[in-house]
Coordinates of C-alpha atoms in Angstrom, one line a residue:
X1 CA 5.8 -116.4 102.8
X2 CA 7.4 -113.5 101.0
X3 CA 10.7 -113.6 99.2
X4 CA 12.9 -110.6 99.4
X5 CA 15.2 -109.0 96.8
X6 CA 16.9 -105.6 96.3
X7 CA 15.7 -105.2 92.7
X8 CA 13.1 -107.0 90.7
X9 CA 13.1 -106.8 86.9
X10 CA 9.8 -107.7 85.2
X11 CA 10.2 -109.0 81.7
X12 CA 12.9 -111.1 80.0
X13 CA 13.3 -109.1 76.8
X14 CA 16.3 -107.1 75.7
X15 CA 15.6 -104.3 78.3
X16 CA 15.0 -106.8 81.1
X17 CA 18.1 -108.8 80.4
X18 CA 20.4 -105.8 80.3
X19 CA 18.7 -104.3 83.4
X20 CA 19.0 -107.5 85.5
X21 CA 22.6 -108.1 84.4
X22 CA 23.7 -104.6 85.2
X23 CA 22.0 -104.4 88.6
X24 CA 23.3 -107.8 89.7
X25 CA 26.9 -107.2 88.5
X26 CA 26.9 -103.9 90.4
X27 CA 26.1 -105.7 93.6
X28 CA 22.3 -105.7 94.1
X29 CA 20.5 -108.9 94.9
X30 CA 18.4 -109.0 91.7
X31 CA 15.4 -111.2 90.5
X32 CA 14.5 -111.4 86.9
X33 CA 10.8 -112.3 86.6
X34 CA 10.1 -113.7 83.1
X35 CA 7.2 -115.6 81.6
X36 CA 9.5 -118.0 79.6
X37 CA 13.2 -118.7 80.5
X38 CA 13.6 -120.4 77.1
X39 CA 13.0 -117.0 75.3
X40 CA 15.2 -114.6 77.1
X41 CA 16.0 -111.6 74.8
X42 CA 13.9 -113.3 72.1
X43 CA 14.2 -111.8 68.7
X44 CA 10.5 -111.6 68.2
X45 CA 10.6 -109.4 65.2
X46 CA 13.7 -109.7 63.0
X47 CA 16.9 -111.7 63.8
X48 CA 19.3 -108.7 63.5
X49 CA 21.0 -106.2 65.8
X50 CA 22.1 -102.7 64.8
X51 CA 21.6 -100.7 61.7
X52 CA 21.5 -96.9 61.2
X53 CA 21.9 -95.2 64.6
X54 CA 20.9 -98.5 66.3
X55 CA 24.4 -99.8 65.7
X56 CA 25.8 -96.8 67.5
X57 CA 23.5 -97.5 70.5
X58 CA 24.8 -101.1 70.7
X59 CA 28.4 -100.0 70.7
X60 CA 27.5 -97.5 73.5
X61 CA 25.9 -100.3 75.5
X62 CA 29.1 -102.3 75.1
X63 CA 31.3 -99.3 76.0
X64 CA 29.3 -98.8 79.3
X65 CA 29.7 -102.5 80.2
X66 CA 26.4 -103.9 78.8
X67 CA 26.1 -107.3 77.2
X68 CA 24.3 -106.9 73.9
X69 CA 27.4 -106.3 71.8
X70 CA 29.3 -109.3 73.1
X71 CA 26.3 -111.7 72.7
X72 CA 25.8 -110.3 69.2
X73 CA 29.4 -111.0 68.3
X74 CA 29.1 -114.6 69.5
X75 CA 26.0 -115.3 67.5
X76 CA 26.6 -113.3 64.3
X77 CA 26.0 -115.0 60.9
X78 CA 26.5 -112.0 58.8
X79 CA 28.1 -108.5 59.5
X80 CA 27.9 -105.3 57.5
X81 CA 29.0 -101.8 58.2
X82 CA 26.3 -99.7 56.6
X83 CA 26.9 -96.3 54.9
X84 CA 30.6 -96.8 54.4
X85 CA 30.4 -94.6 51.3
X86 CA 29.3 -91.7 53.6
X87 CA 31.1 -89.8 56.4
X88 CA 32.3 -91.6 59.5
X89 CA 29.4 -90.2 61.5
X90 CA 27.0 -92.2 59.4
X91 CA 28.8 -95.6 59.6
X92 CA 26.5 -98.0 61.3
X93 CA 27.3 -101.7 62.2
X94 CA 24.6 -104.3 61.6
X95 CA 24.7 -108.0 62.3
X96 CA 22.4 -110.8 61.3
X97 CA 22.2 -113.2 64.2
X98 CA 21.3 -116.8 64.9
X99 CA 18.1 -116.2 66.7
X100 CA 18.1 -119.4 68.8
X101 CA 21.7 -119.1 69.8
X102 CA 21.3 -115.4 70.7
X103 CA 18.6 -116.3 73.3
X104 CA 20.6 -119.3 74.5
X105 CA 23.7 -117.1 74.9
X106 CA 21.8 -114.6 77.0
X107 CA 20.4 -117.4 79.2
X108 CA 23.9 -118.8 79.7
X109 CA 25.2 -115.4 80.6
X110 CA 22.4 -114.6 83.1
X111 CA 22.3 -118.0 84.7
X112 CA 26.0 -117.6 85.4
X113 CA 25.8 -114.0 86.8
X114 CA 26.5 -113.8 90.5
X115 CA 23.7 -112.1 92.5
X116 CA 21.1 -112.7 89.8
X117 CA 18.2 -115.1 90.2
X118 CA 15.5 -116.0 87.7
X119 CA 11.8 -116.8 88.4
X120 CA 9.5 -118.1 85.6
X121 CA 6.1 -116.6 86.2
X122 CA 3.9 -113.6 85.2
X123 CA 3.7 -110.5 87.3
X124 CA 0.1 -109.5 87.8
X125 CA 0.3 -106.7 90.4
X126 CA 2.7 -104.1 91.7
X127 CA 2.6 -103.5 95.4
X128 CA 2.9 -99.9 96.8
X129 CA 3.3 -98.2 100.1
X130 CA 1.0 -95.2 99.5
X131 CA 1.5 -91.6 100.6
X132 CA 5.0 -92.2 101.9
X133 CA 7.9 -89.7 102.2
X134 CA 10.1 -90.9 99.4
X135 CA 12.5 -88.0 99.8
X136 CA 14.2 -90.1 102.6
X137 CA 17.3 -91.8 101.3
X138 CA 17.2 -95.6 100.9
X139 CA 20.5 -96.1 102.6
X140 CA 20.6 -95.1 106.3
X141 CA 22.9 -92.2 106.8
X142 CA 23.1 -91.4 103.1
X143 CA 22.9 -87.7 102.5
X144 CA 21.2 -86.1 99.5
X145 CA 22.4 -82.9 97.8
X146 CA 19.2 -80.9 97.1
X147 CA 21.0 -79.1 94.2
X148 CA 21.6 -82.4 92.4
X149 CA 19.2 -84.4 90.2
X150 CA 18.6 -87.1 92.7
X151 CA 16.4 -90.1 91.8
X152 CA 14.0 -89.6 94.7
X153 CA 12.2 -86.3 94.0
X154 CA 9.5 -84.9 96.2
X155 CA 6.9 -85.4 93.4
X156 CA 6.6 -89.0 94.4
X157 CA 3.4 -89.9 96.2
X158 CA 4.0 -93.7 96.4
X159 CA 6.8 -96.1 97.0
X160 CA 7.2 -99.5 95.4
X161 CA 7.4 -102.4 97.9
X162 CA 7.0 -105.6 95.8
X163 CA 5.4 -107.7 93.1
X164 CA 2.7 -110.4 93.1
X165 CA 2.6 -113.1 90.4
X166 CA 0.0 -115.2 88.6
X167 CA 1.0 -118.2 90.7
X168 CA 0.3 -116.2 93.9
X169 CA 3.9 -115.7 94.9
X170 CA 4.7 -112.4 96.6
X171 CA 8.1 -110.8 96.3
X172 CA 9.2 -107.8 98.4
X173 CA 11.9 -105.4 97.1
X174 CA 13.1 -101.8 97.1
X175 CA 13.2 -101.2 93.4
X176 CA 11.2 -102.6 90.4
X177 CA 12.2 -102.2 86.8
X178 CA 9.2 -102.8 84.4
X179 CA 10.3 -104.0 81.0
X180 CA 7.2 -105.9 79.8
X181 CA 7.7 -105.3 76.0
X182 CA 4.5 -106.0 74.0
X183 CA 3.0 -108.3 76.6
X184 CA 0.9 -105.8 78.6
X185 CA -2.6 -106.3 77.3
X186 CA -1.1 -107.8 74.2
X187 CA -3.6 -108.6 71.4
X188 CA -2.5 -110.2 68.1
X189 CA -4.4 -109.6 64.8
X190 CA -4.4 -111.5 61.5
X191 CA -7.2 -110.4 59.3
X192 CA -10.5 -110.7 61.2
X193 CA -9.0 -113.2 63.7
X194 CA -7.4 -112.0 66.9
X195 CA -6.1 -113.6 70.0
X196 CA -4.5 -112.4 73.3
X197 CA -0.8 -112.7 73.3
X198 CA 2.5 -110.9 73.7
X199 CA 3.9 -112.7 70.6
X200 CA 3.0 -115.9 68.7
X201 CA 2.9 -118.7 71.2
X202 CA 3.1 -116.6 74.3
X203 CA 0.3 -115.3 76.5
X204 CA -0.5 -111.7 77.3
X205 CA 0.1 -110.1 80.7
X206 CA -2.7 -108.6 82.6
X207 CA -2.9 -106.7 85.9
X208 CA 0.1 -104.4 85.8
X209 CA -1.5 -101.8 83.6
X210 CA -4.6 -101.8 85.7
X211 CA -2.7 -101.4 89.0
X212 CA -0.7 -98.5 87.6
X213 CA -3.7 -96.8 86.0
X214 CA -5.5 -97.0 89.4
X215 CA -2.8 -94.9 91.1
X216 CA -2.7 -92.2 88.4
X217 CA -0.5 -93.3 85.5
X218 CA -1.5 -92.3 82.0
X219 CA -1.6 -95.2 79.6
X220 CA -2.0 -95.7 75.9
X221 CA -2.0 -98.3 73.1
X222 CA 0.6 -98.9 70.4
X223 CA 1.0 -101.4 67.6
X224 CA 3.8 -103.2 65.9
X225 CA 3.9 -106.1 63.4
X226 CA 6.0 -108.9 61.9
X227 CA 6.0 -110.7 58.6
X228 CA 5.5 -114.3 57.6
X229 CA 8.2 -116.8 58.3
X230 CA 9.2 -118.8 55.3
X231 CA 10.6 -122.4 54.7
X232 CA 13.9 -122.2 52.9
X233 CA 13.4 -125.6 51.3
X234 CA 10.6 -124.2 49.2
X235 CA 12.5 -121.0 47.9
X236 CA 14.3 -120.9 44.6
X237 CA 17.5 -119.2 45.8
X238 CA 19.2 -119.6 42.4
X239 CA 17.2 -116.8 40.8
X240 CA 17.4 -114.5 43.8
X241 CA 19.9 -111.7 44.2
X242 CA 22.4 -112.5 47.1
X243 CA 23.5 -109.9 49.5
X244 CA 26.8 -110.8 51.2
X245 CA 28.4 -109.6 54.4
X246 CA 31.6 -107.5 54.5
X247 CA 34.7 -109.1 53.1
X248 CA 36.6 -108.1 56.3
X249 CA 33.8 -108.0 58.9
X250 CA 34.2 -106.0 62.1
X251 CA 32.3 -106.6 65.3
X252 CA 30.3 -104.8 68.0
X253 CA 32.1 -105.3 71.2
X254 CA 35.3 -103.4 72.0
X255 CA 36.4 -106.3 74.1
X256 CA 39.2 -108.6 72.8
X257 CA 37.2 -111.5 74.2
X258 CA 35.0 -111.7 71.1
X259 CA 36.1 -112.1 67.5
X260 CA 34.5 -111.1 64.1
X261 CA 32.4 -113.7 62.4
X262 CA 34.4 -116.1 60.3
X263 CA 31.7 -118.0 58.2
X264 CA 28.9 -115.7 57.0
X265 CA 25.5 -116.6 55.5
X266 CA 24.1 -114.5 52.6
X267 CA 20.8 -112.6 52.7
X268 CA 18.8 -112.1 49.5
X269 CA 17.0 -109.3 47.7
X270 CA 13.4 -110.0 46.4
X271 CA 10.8 -107.7 45.0
X272 CA 7.1 -107.3 45.0
X273 CA 5.2 -106.6 41.7
X274 CA 1.9 -105.0 40.5
X275 CA 0.4 -108.5 40.6
X276 CA 1.5 -108.9 44.3
X277 CA 0.1 -105.5 45.1
X278 CA -3.3 -106.2 43.5
X279 CA -3.7 -109.4 45.5
X280 CA -2.8 -107.6 48.7
X281 CA -5.3 -104.9 48.0
X282 CA -8.1 -107.4 47.9
X283 CA -7.7 -107.9 51.6
X284 CA -7.8 -104.2 52.6
X285 CA -11.4 -104.3 53.7
X286 CA -10.5 -107.1 56.1
X287 CA -7.3 -105.5 57.3
X288 CA -7.6 -104.7 61.0
X289 CA -5.3 -101.8 60.3
X290 CA -7.8 -100.1 58.0
X291 CA -11.2 -101.2 59.3
X292 CA -10.8 -99.7 62.8
X293 CA -10.1 -103.0 64.6
X294 CA -6.6 -101.8 65.6
X295 CA -6.6 -98.7 67.7
X296 CA -2.9 -98.6 68.6
X297 CA -0.5 -96.3 66.9
X298 CA 2.0 -98.0 64.5
X299 CA 5.6 -97.2 63.7
X300 CA 5.8 -94.7 60.8
X301 CA 9.4 -95.8 59.9
X302 CA 8.7 -99.5 59.9
X303 CA 5.4 -99.7 58.0
X304 CA 3.4 -102.8 57.1
X305 CA 3.2 -103.8 53.5
X306 CA -0.4 -102.6 53.4
X307 CA 0.7 -99.2 54.8
X308 CA 3.3 -99.0 52.0
X309 CA 0.8 -99.7 49.3
X310 CA -1.5 -97.0 50.6
X311 CA 1.2 -94.4 51.2
X312 CA 3.1 -95.1 47.9
X313 CA 0.2 -96.1 45.7
X314 CA 2.2 -95.1 42.5
X315 CA 5.0 -97.6 43.1
X316 CA 4.9 -100.9 41.2
X317 CA 7.4 -102.7 43.4
X318 CA 9.0 -102.7 46.8
X319 CA 12.4 -104.1 47.7
X320 CA 12.4 -106.8 50.4
X321 CA 15.2 -108.6 52.3
X322 CA 15.1 -112.3 52.8
X323 CA 17.2 -113.0 55.9
X324 CA 18.1 -116.3 57.6
X325 CA 17.0 -116.8 61.2
X326 CA 19.9 -119.0 62.0
X327 CA 22.7 -121.3 60.7
X328 CA 20.9 -124.5 61.6
X329 CA 17.3 -123.8 60.6
X330 CA 15.3 -123.5 57.4
X331 CA 13.3 -120.5 58.8
X332 CA 13.7 -117.2 56.9
X333 CA 12.4 -113.8 57.7
X334 CA 11.1 -111.5 55.0
X335 CA 12.2 -108.0 56.1
X336 CA 9.8 -105.3 54.7
X337 CA 6.7 -107.5 54.4
X338 CA 5.2 -107.0 57.9
X339 CA 1.4 -107.5 57.6
X340 CA -1.8 -108.1 59.5
X341 CA -3.8 -109.0 56.3
X342 CA -5.8 -112.3 56.3
X343 CA -3.5 -115.2 56.1
X344 CA -4.9 -116.5 52.8
X345 CA -4.2 -113.1 51.2
X346 CA -0.6 -113.1 52.5
X347 CA -0.3 -116.7 51.2
X348 CA -1.5 -115.9 47.7
X349 CA 0.5 -112.7 47.4
X350 CA 3.7 -114.3 48.5
X351 CA 3.4 -117.0 45.9
X352 CA 3.5 -114.4 43.2
X353 CA 7.0 -113.1 44.2
X354 CA 9.7 -114.4 42.0
X355 CA 11.4 -117.3 43.6
X356 CA 8.5 -118.0 45.9
X357 CA 6.3 -119.9 43.5
X358 CA 6.4 -123.2 45.5
X359 CA 6.7 -121.4 48.9
X360 CA 5.6 -123.0 52.2
X361 CA 5.0 -120.6 55.1
X362 CA 5.8 -121.5 58.7
X363 CA 3.4 -118.8 60.0
X364 CA 1.7 -115.7 58.5
X365 CA 2.5 -112.2 59.6
X366 CA 0.4 -110.5 62.3
X367 CA 0.1 -107.2 64.1
X368 CA 0.1 -106.8 67.9
X369 CA -1.4 -104.1 70.1
X370 CA 0.0 -103.5 73.6
X371 CA -0.1 -101.1 76.5
X372 CA 2.5 -98.4 77.0
X373 CA 3.0 -95.5 79.4
X374 CA 3.8 -92.0 77.9
X375 CA 7.4 -91.5 78.9
X376 CA 7.0 -87.9 80.0
X377 CA 6.0 -89.5 83.3
X378 CA 9.6 -90.4 83.9
X379 CA 12.7 -88.7 85.1
X380 CA 15.9 -88.9 83.1
X381 CA 17.0 -91.7 85.4
X382 CA 14.0 -93.7 84.1
X383 CA 12.4 -93.7 87.5
X384 CA 8.8 -92.7 87.4
X385 CA 7.7 -89.4 88.8
X386 CA 4.8 -90.8 90.6
X387 CA 6.2 -93.9 92.3
X388 CA 9.6 -93.9 94.1
X389 CA 11.7 -97.0 93.2
X390 CA 9.7 -97.8 90.1
X391 CA 11.6 -97.7 86.7
X392 CA 10.3 -98.2 83.2
X393 CA 12.4 -99.4 80.2
X394 CA 11.8 -100.5 76.7
X395 CA 8.5 -100.7 74.7
X396 CA 6.5 -99.8 77.8
X397 CA 8.0 -96.3 77.2
X398 CA 6.7 -96.2 73.6
X399 CA 10.0 -97.2 71.9
X400 CA 10.5 -99.8 69.2
X401 CA 13.6 -101.9 68.6
X402 CA 15.8 -104.2 70.6
X403 CA 18.6 -101.7 70.7
X404 CA 16.6 -98.8 72.1
X405 CA 15.1 -101.2 74.7
X406 CA 18.4 -102.7 75.8
X407 CA 19.9 -99.2 76.2
X408 CA 17.0 -98.2 78.5
X409 CA 17.3 -101.4 80.4
X410 CA 21.0 -100.9 81.0
X411 CA 20.5 -97.3 82.3
X412 CA 17.5 -98.4 84.5
X413 CA 19.5 -101.2 86.0
X414 CA 22.4 -98.9 86.7
X415 CA 20.2 -96.2 88.3
X416 CA 18.1 -98.6 90.4
X417 CA 21.3 -100.0 91.9
X418 CA 22.8 -96.5 92.5
X419 CA 19.5 -95.3 94.1
X420 CA 19.8 -98.3 96.5
X421 CA 23.2 -96.9 97.5
X422 CA 22.1 -93.3 97.8
X423 CA 24.2 -92.4 94.8
X424 CA 23.4 -90.0 92.0
X425 CA 21.8 -91.5 88.8
X426 CA 23.7 -91.8 85.6
X427 CA 22.2 -89.3 83.1
X428 CA 23.9 -89.2 79.7
X429 CA 23.8 -85.9 77.9
X430 CA 22.8 -85.4 74.3
X431 CA 26.4 -84.7 73.2
X432 CA 27.7 -87.7 75.1
X433 CA 25.7 -90.6 73.6
X434 CA 22.8 -91.6 71.4
X435 CA 21.5 -93.2 74.6
X436 CA 21.3 -89.7 76.1
X437 CA 19.4 -88.4 73.0
X438 CA 17.0 -91.4 73.2
X439 CA 16.1 -90.9 76.9
X440 CA 16.0 -87.1 76.7
X441 CA 13.7 -87.3 73.7
X442 CA 11.4 -89.7 75.5
X443 CA 11.2 -87.8 78.8
X444 CA 11.2 -84.3 77.3
X445 CA 9.2 -84.6 74.1
X446 CA 7.1 -87.8 74.7
X447 CA 6.0 -90.0 71.8
X448 CA 3.1 -90.0 69.4
X449 CA 4.2 -93.1 67.7
X450 CA 6.7 -95.9 68.5
X451 CA 10.0 -94.2 68.8
X452 CA 12.9 -95.3 66.7
X453 CA 16.4 -93.8 66.8
X454 CA 17.9 -92.2 63.7
X455 CA 21.2 -90.3 63.3
X456 CA 19.1 -87.2 62.4
X457 CA 17.7 -87.1 65.9
X458 CA 21.2 -86.3 67.3
X459 CA 22.5 -82.7 67.0
X460 CA 26.0 -83.9 67.6
X461 CA 26.3 -87.0 65.5
X462 CA 29.9 -86.2 64.5
X463 CA 30.8 -86.5 68.1
X464 CA 28.6 -89.6 68.6
X465 CA 30.2 -91.9 66.1
X466 CA 30.2 -95.7 66.5
X467 CA 34.0 -95.9 66.4
X468 CA 34.6 -93.7 69.5
X469 CA 31.8 -95.0 71.8
X470 CA 34.5 -96.4 74.1
X471 CA 36.4 -93.1 74.3
X472 CA 33.1 -91.4 75.3
X473 CA 31.7 -94.0 77.7
X474 CA 34.2 -96.6 78.9
X475 CA 35.7 -94.3 81.6
X476 CA 32.2 -93.9 83.0
X477 CA 31.5 -97.6 82.8
X478 CA 34.7 -98.3 84.7
X479 CA 34.0 -95.6 87.3
X480 CA 30.5 -97.0 88.1
X481 CA 31.8 -100.6 88.2
X482 CA 30.5 -102.3 85.0
X483 CA 33.8 -102.3 83.2
X484 CA 36.4 -104.7 84.6
X485 CA 40.0 -103.7 85.2
X486 CA 41.2 -105.9 82.4
X487 CA 38.8 -104.3 79.9
X488 CA 39.7 -100.9 81.1
X489 CA 43.5 -101.6 80.7
X490 CA 42.7 -102.8 77.2
X491 CA 40.9 -99.5 76.5
X492 CA 43.7 -97.4 77.8
X493 CA 46.2 -99.3 75.7
X494 CA 44.1 -98.7 72.5
X495 CA 43.6 -95.1 73.4
X496 CA 47.4 -94.6 73.9
X497 CA 48.0 -96.2 70.5
X498 CA 45.6 -93.8 68.9
X499 CA 47.3 -90.8 70.5
X500 CA 50.8 -92.0 69.6
X501 CA 49.9 -92.6 66.0
X502 CA 48.3 -89.1 65.7
X503 CA 51.5 -87.7 67.3
X504 CA 53.7 -89.6 64.8
X505 CA 51.7 -88.2 61.9
X506 CA 52.0 -84.7 63.3
X507 CA 55.8 -84.9 63.7
X508 CA 56.7 -87.0 60.6
X509 CA 57.8 -84.9 57.6
X510 CA 57.3 -86.5 54.2
X511 CA 59.3 -85.5 51.1
X512 CA 57.5 -85.1 47.8
X513 CA 59.7 -87.7 46.1
X514 CA 58.7 -90.5 48.5
X515 CA 55.0 -89.9 48.3
X516 CA 54.1 -88.5 44.9
X517 CA 53.8 -91.9 43.1
X518 CA 51.3 -93.0 45.8
X519 CA 49.3 -89.7 45.6
X520 CA 49.0 -90.2 41.8
X521 CA 47.7 -93.7 42.4
X522 CA 44.9 -92.5 44.6
X523 CA 44.1 -89.6 42.2
X524 CA 45.4 -86.9 44.6
X525 CA 47.4 -83.9 43.6
X526 CA 51.2 -84.5 44.0
X527 CA 53.3 -82.5 46.4
X528 CA 55.5 -79.6 45.3
X529 CA 57.4 -79.6 48.6
X530 CA 57.6 -81.7 51.8
X531 CA 54.6 -81.8 54.1
X532 CA 53.7 -83.4 57.4
X533 CA 52.1 -86.8 57.3
X534 CA 49.2 -85.4 59.2
X535 CA 48.4 -82.9 56.4
X536 CA 48.6 -85.6 53.8
X537 CA 46.2 -87.8 55.7
X538 CA 43.5 -85.1 55.6
X539 CA 43.2 -85.6 51.8
X540 CA 40.4 -87.7 50.3
X541 CA 41.3 -91.4 49.5
X542 CA 44.5 -91.2 51.6
X543 CA 44.5 -93.8 54.4
X544 CA 46.9 -95.2 56.9
X545 CA 46.5 -98.7 55.5
X546 CA 47.4 -97.8 51.9
X547 CA 50.2 -95.4 53.0
X548 CA 52.0 -98.2 54.8
X549 CA 53.1 -99.7 51.5
X550 CA 54.4 -96.3 50.3
X551 CA 56.0 -95.3 53.6
X552 CA 58.1 -98.1 55.3
X553 CA 58.8 -95.9 58.3
X554 CA 55.0 -95.7 58.9
X555 CA 54.7 -99.4 58.6
X556 CA 57.6 -99.9 61.0
X557 CA 56.1 -97.6 63.6
X558 CA 52.7 -99.4 63.5
X559 CA 54.3 -102.9 63.7
X560 CA 56.8 -102.0 66.4
X561 CA 54.1 -100.5 68.6
X562 CA 51.5 -103.2 68.0
X563 CA 48.9 -100.7 66.9
X564 CA 45.6 -102.5 66.2
X565 CA 43.4 -102.0 63.1
X566 CA 40.8 -100.4 65.3
X567 CA 43.3 -97.9 66.7
X568 CA 44.5 -97.1 63.2
X569 CA 40.9 -96.4 62.0
X570 CA 40.2 -94.3 65.1
X571 CA 43.3 -92.2 64.6
X572 CA 42.5 -91.7 60.9
X573 CA 38.9 -90.5 61.7
X574 CA 40.1 -88.1 64.3
X575 CA 42.6 -86.6 61.8
X576 CA 40.2 -86.3 58.8
X577 CA 37.3 -84.9 60.8
X578 CA 39.3 -82.7 63.2
X579 CA 37.6 -79.5 62.1
X580 CA 34.1 -80.8 62.2
X581 CA 34.7 -82.4 65.6
X582 CA 36.1 -79.3 67.2
X583 CA 33.2 -77.2 65.8
X584 CA 30.6 -79.5 67.2
X585 CA 32.4 -79.6 70.6
X586 CA 32.3 -75.8 70.6
X587 CA 28.6 -75.7 69.9
X588 CA 27.8 -78.4 72.5
X589 CA 29.8 -76.5 75.2
X590 CA 28.0 -73.3 74.3
X591 CA 24.5 -74.9 74.7
X592 CA 25.5 -76.9 77.8
X593 CA 25.2 -73.6 79.7
X594 CA 21.4 -74.1 79.6
X595 CA 21.7 -77.6 81.0
X596 CA 23.4 -76.1 84.1
X597 CA 20.6 -73.7 84.9
X598 CA 18.2 -75.6 87.1
X599 CA 14.5 -75.0 87.7
X600 CA 13.2 -75.4 91.2
X601 CA 11.4 -78.8 91.4
X602 CA 7.9 -77.6 92.4
X603 CA 8.0 -74.2 90.6
X604 CA 4.6 -72.8 89.6
X605 CA 4.8 -72.1 85.9
X606 CA 1.2 -70.9 85.8
X607 CA 2.3 -67.9 87.9
X608 CA 4.5 -66.7 85.0
X609 CA 2.2 -64.7 82.9
X610 CA 5.0 -63.8 80.5
X611 CA 5.0 -67.4 79.3
X612 CA 2.6 -68.5 76.6
X613 CA -0.4 -70.5 77.7
X614 CA 0.9 -73.6 75.8
X615 CA 4.3 -73.2 77.4
X616 CA 2.8 -73.0 80.9
X617 CA 0.7 -76.1 80.3
X618 CA 3.6 -78.1 78.8
X619 CA 6.1 -77.0 81.5
X620 CA 3.7 -77.8 84.3
X621 CA 3.0 -81.3 82.8
X622 CA 6.6 -82.4 82.0
X623 CA 8.3 -80.5 84.9
X624 CA 11.7 -80.0 83.2
X625 CA 14.7 -80.0 85.6
X626 CA 16.8 -77.5 83.6
X627 CA 16.3 -74.7 81.1
X628 CA 18.1 -76.8 78.5
X629 CA 15.4 -79.5 78.9
X630 CA 12.7 -76.9 78.8
X631 CA 14.0 -75.6 75.5
X632 CA 13.5 -78.9 73.9
X633 CA 9.8 -79.3 74.9
X634 CA 7.5 -79.0 71.8
X635 CA 5.5 -75.8 72.3
X636 CA 8.1 -74.0 74.4
X637 CA 9.3 -71.1 72.1
X638 CA 12.7 -69.3 72.1
X639 CA 10.8 -66.4 73.7
X640 CA 9.6 -68.6 76.5
X641 CA 13.2 -69.8 77.0
X642 CA 14.3 -66.2 77.3
X643 CA 11.6 -65.6 80.0
X644 CA 13.0 -68.6 81.9
X645 CA 16.5 -67.4 81.6
X646 CA 15.6 -64.0 83.0
X647 CA 13.9 -65.8 85.9
X648 CA 16.5 -68.5 86.7
X649 CA 19.6 -67.5 84.8
X650 CA 21.0 -65.0 87.2

């Protein structure tokens, strides 16, 4: 007996949950195949969502119609907007979440999603129809435009047909989205001890990597880690430095259906010392990270404590963040103390941290190695180049972080469904979204370590602010069917409010006498003559909120038009950063010309002797679809790009 679905999503992590939710809500009969229904979207590492650049990704997920932002809002126990002292392009929302409630909320959401079914089991084999003609559209009668970037290229040599599980169940389908996280060949390390597993308490997954390697996929190994979990009853919080959430917390979702957190829990700052470091160093010879036991590549930007001690040998202390795992548990997470050292070394060192003298540990930290697939084997749709109908998302693509995984899952779910209907894939550009930067980096540049998003990776970060993610992406989410009419109407109302407030500021003249006392109070130069409100708002320290007390007509306009705090902030940012925004838009438009010059799919780069040898090799391996993509491949020089322009730019 074989069970049939349109789309099967393998893996119940953040990527898998977003992929399954999106595909089902768009109309595909979808099966989520997960090893443990009780741990959907589990926060295996740290119980937080967002942060620098990651917070922007979550807001983009929400703007497109994904679920992560809403579920975060419903389970937040502390919210902070990071980098408020910097420019708006750097503002990044971060939420501490109740880990158990987060997973429960995801399960409730998925179990109540029409068209979505869940099966608890482990996938062990992917089923293929070999040497097929995948160029044929999935939907009878659907026509493909050969000039477009369709998701069924002629480079495919196989087509996905189904999945077989550990329990011997066989499912047939037309699309598979692989989102197995750290479970493929997962191996956990703690000192000289090691055990198979995708995370503490969960078995590893075998068979998928082997079946993909057999048909020609390149695979590799990566490594990540997690710190010890601590018992709050044995911590002396009185002598620790508390770190509170924002006084007026915001939220992630643009939807009015969620609200900012009302009761927040504090986090705490703690510090290592020379004594702690000396104890940790006694275990270096038994560290699997240093003695060759671990072969996988670890994340440079989220190093273990032993990595920190070796890299920053001159530092006598490191700052750590003690974070609650939930509002109804005594379990705490020690952010910054990831380790695979022997448990007894971790135990002894932790007890030397101030406030931890009587500490009890729920479990020590450990490292985990797992299989991944170099993402240059993917198209921008996240469909694999080798197998038609097979999509990869999350850590299997060499990324790290819930947010990066969820974003990939959302895009893979959207595109798998659209391929079912013979529609073009959604491919976000680098000036449209951090998600576009993420996927383009993966597909074009590949990874040599677990990929983490930073604002510095985006050329157009003034355009890609967290505040305007809805303006950039909600019309697209509505067009493809993930944003409801109600949500879209709310977006239009907010956008109209922003535009009306900006117009009011442009038209409203302000006399020096009515504004100078206010300007002096914010240390701004008084006016010598009347000016437009718009010009005054471009000054430092001048804000709409503080101006309302000085200008009753402004307050009246805001109140009578019901302009929300979010719309006020958006209008203010657009006014203050107008010059920077226009400059980045101009640069983006200029460079977008390269994105519109396509390269024939099966072009022989080796025939172009004017290209450098390295460029020929890289271009032949990655197969860029446009000259813009080719220009971002490491090893392809500006001179090589000029050669391509001469060939294809006419």
